[in-house]
Amino acid sequence: MKKTVLVSGGAGYIGSHVTVELVEAGYDVVIADNMSNCDDTCLRGVREITGRDLPFYRMDFCDAKAVEQLFSDVRIDAVIHFAAYKAVGESVAEPVKYYLNNLTSFLNVLDAARVHGCNVLFSSSATVYGEPDKLPVTEESPRQSATSPYGNTKQMCEDFLRDSVKAYPEKIRGIALRYFNPIGAHPSALIGELPRGVPNNLVPFITQTASGIRECLSIFGNDYPTPDGTCQRDYIDIVDLAKAHVCAVRRMLDGKMESGYEIFNIGTGRPVSVLELVNTFERVNGLKLNYRFAPRRAGDVTAIWADPSLAERKLGWKAGRSLDETLKSAWEWEKHIRGIK
Ligand code: UFG
């Protein structure tokens, strides 16, 4: 029998790409989203790419009754939880909003999983490592105290999952995937990132600068102790990232886990500086970007990249798309949504 995967936040950037990969891998997918931070662009894109009209529930995961109802109505074998707020700066300004939303929604998922029995995949973040002492970071690298409420919710939700698996081993198995910096878009250019307002993240800011929506990209800091003075990150292609979810779901559903709760880094293992990323974007797309150096951004770590070898060994997953391809796809998506030829 086909297994059913619930994707909370499935209309968003990562959720929509994961939905596509799950469908292509043969899973039945149910999407749920309250549409608070997106329009239906990616839902329409998913429909076009998969050729399927997937079941969609417009609902808020903070609504415990609605979550319970969904799990009662539909037999869900695994849930992938994306439904959360994700702006680091906003979380500092509005911590209560972030804690209420991100913690409540995940607790409701765990409660339903506890009652109905369900595998749970949590979308965590490399932010849990803070400013690492040693690079690259492995899953054993210590978590550092979070520098934002957003980061804190990632750590807390990981702990909620770990403790729930321990308490209800017959009901819940869990995997947390710690994403590094997801970028790019689906090769069809039908789904991608749609930030509201001024983008906080680098690649959407770059593509909006290239399309003329933003006048100039500020590169935050060129005096870091890195080879070119700009921060280094591990930029992971969104389709590669989505495929990691399929591998993790398969591992849970096929009973391949070695313990009830597992954690995997999802990155490329390759550090890329801001300047390198900008230069690559310009080169592969044949564009010149207007940029200037600006002061450091508060809260940025100097450098972080993954040791992704555990995911390769246990999930059979490895990043495949090159940075060139990924940055081309980011620009194709920007052109698609702006109607640029
Ligand atoms: N950057 C710029 N200019 C911009 C935007 C970003 O120079 O306009 C730089 C940043 O200073 C940083 C790099 O580009 O060096 C990457 O910044 P992003 O905002 O794209 O990504 P972060 O590494 O800051 O953010 C990631 C995830 C978050 C997570 C955060 C933890 O996207 O979800 O790490 O710090 F919470």
GROMACS .gro file of C-alpha atoms and ligand atoms in nm, residues 86 88 125-127 147-148 150-151 180-183 199-206 217-221 224 230-233 235 274 297 299-302 304, ligand 1:
model
   75
   86LYS     CA    1   1.134   3.187   0.989
   88VAL     CA    2   1.547   3.571   1.247
  125SER     CA    3   1.859   2.432   1.109
  126ALA     CA    4   2.235   2.473   1.125
  127THR     CA    5   2.156   2.772   1.342
  147THR     CA    6   2.115   3.396   1.952
  148SER     CA    7   1.754   3.450   1.841
  150TYR     CA    8   1.384   3.169   1.600
  151GLY     CA    9   1.699   2.966   1.664
  180PHE     CA   10   2.246   2.465   0.605
  181ASN     CA   11   2.154   2.748   0.363
  182PRO     CA   12   1.885   2.633   0.116
  183ILE     CA   13   1.892   2.825  -0.213
  199PRO     CA   14   1.442   3.977   0.158
  200ASN     CA   15   1.662   3.896   0.456
  201ASN     CA   16   1.846   3.614   0.285
  202LEU     CA   17   2.128   3.658   0.042
  203VAL     CA   18   2.009   3.483  -0.274
  204PRO     CA   19   1.662   3.641  -0.293
  205PHE     CA   20   1.828   3.978  -0.237
  206ILE     CA   21   2.070   3.905  -0.520
  217LEU     CA   22   2.308   4.452  -0.262
  218SER     CA   23   2.486   4.520   0.066
  219ILE     CA   24   2.750   4.265   0.149
  220PHE     CA   25   2.752   4.261   0.525
  221GLY     CA   26   3.115   4.272   0.632
  224TYR     CA   27   3.591   3.866   0.865
  230THR     CA   28   3.325   3.784   0.370
  231CYS     CA   29   3.123   3.522   0.562
  232GLN     CA   30   3.124   3.160   0.453
  233ARG     CA   31   2.817   2.937   0.438
  235TYR     CA   32   2.462   2.671   0.031
  274VAL     CA   33   2.936   3.581   0.003
  297ARG     CA   34   2.512   4.234   1.028
  299GLY     CA   35   2.417   3.804   1.481
  300ASP     CA   36   2.598   3.666   1.175
  301VAL     CA   37   2.847   3.387   1.236
  302THR     CA   38   3.178   3.411   1.052
  304ILE     CA   39   2.979   2.748   0.903
  342UFG     N1   40   2.418   3.862   0.339
  342UFG     C1   41   2.461   3.978   0.282
  342UFG     N2   42   2.369   4.062   0.232
  342UFG     C2   43   2.234   4.039   0.236
  342UFG     C3   44   2.191   3.920   0.296
  342UFG     C4   45   2.286   3.835   0.347
  342UFG     O1   46   2.582   4.005   0.276
  342UFG     O2   47   2.157   4.123   0.190
  342UFG     C5   48   2.516   3.768   0.392
  342UFG     C6   49   2.502   3.744   0.539
  342UFG     O3   50   2.571   3.842   0.613
  342UFG     C7   51   2.559   3.605   0.552
  342UFG     C8   52   2.525   3.538   0.420
  342UFG     O4   53   2.496   3.643   0.331
  342UFG     O5   54   2.698   3.613   0.565
  342UFG     C9   55   2.407   3.447   0.427
  342UFG     O6   56   2.299   3.517   0.485
  342UFG     P1   57   2.150   3.462   0.481
  342UFG     O7   58   2.064   3.562   0.551
  342UFG     O8   59   2.113   3.423   0.344
  342UFG     O9   60   2.162   3.329   0.563
  342UFG     P2   61   2.206   3.308   0.715
  342UFG    O10   62   2.326   3.220   0.710
  342UFG    O11   63   2.217   3.431   0.792
  342UFG    O12   64   2.074   3.240   0.765
  342UFG    C10   65   2.065   3.110   0.781
  342UFG    C11   66   1.920   3.061   0.756
  342UFG    C12   67   1.833   3.098   0.871
  342UFG    C13   68   1.902   3.068   1.001
  342UFG    C14   69   2.029   3.145   1.010
  342UFG    C15   70   2.095   3.139   1.141
  342UFG    O13   71   1.868   3.115   0.637
  342UFG    O14   72   1.715   3.023   0.862
  342UFG    O15   73   2.113   3.091   0.911
  342UFG    O16   74   2.181   3.247   1.157
  342UFG     F1   75   1.830   3.097   1.107
   0.00000   0.00000   0.00000
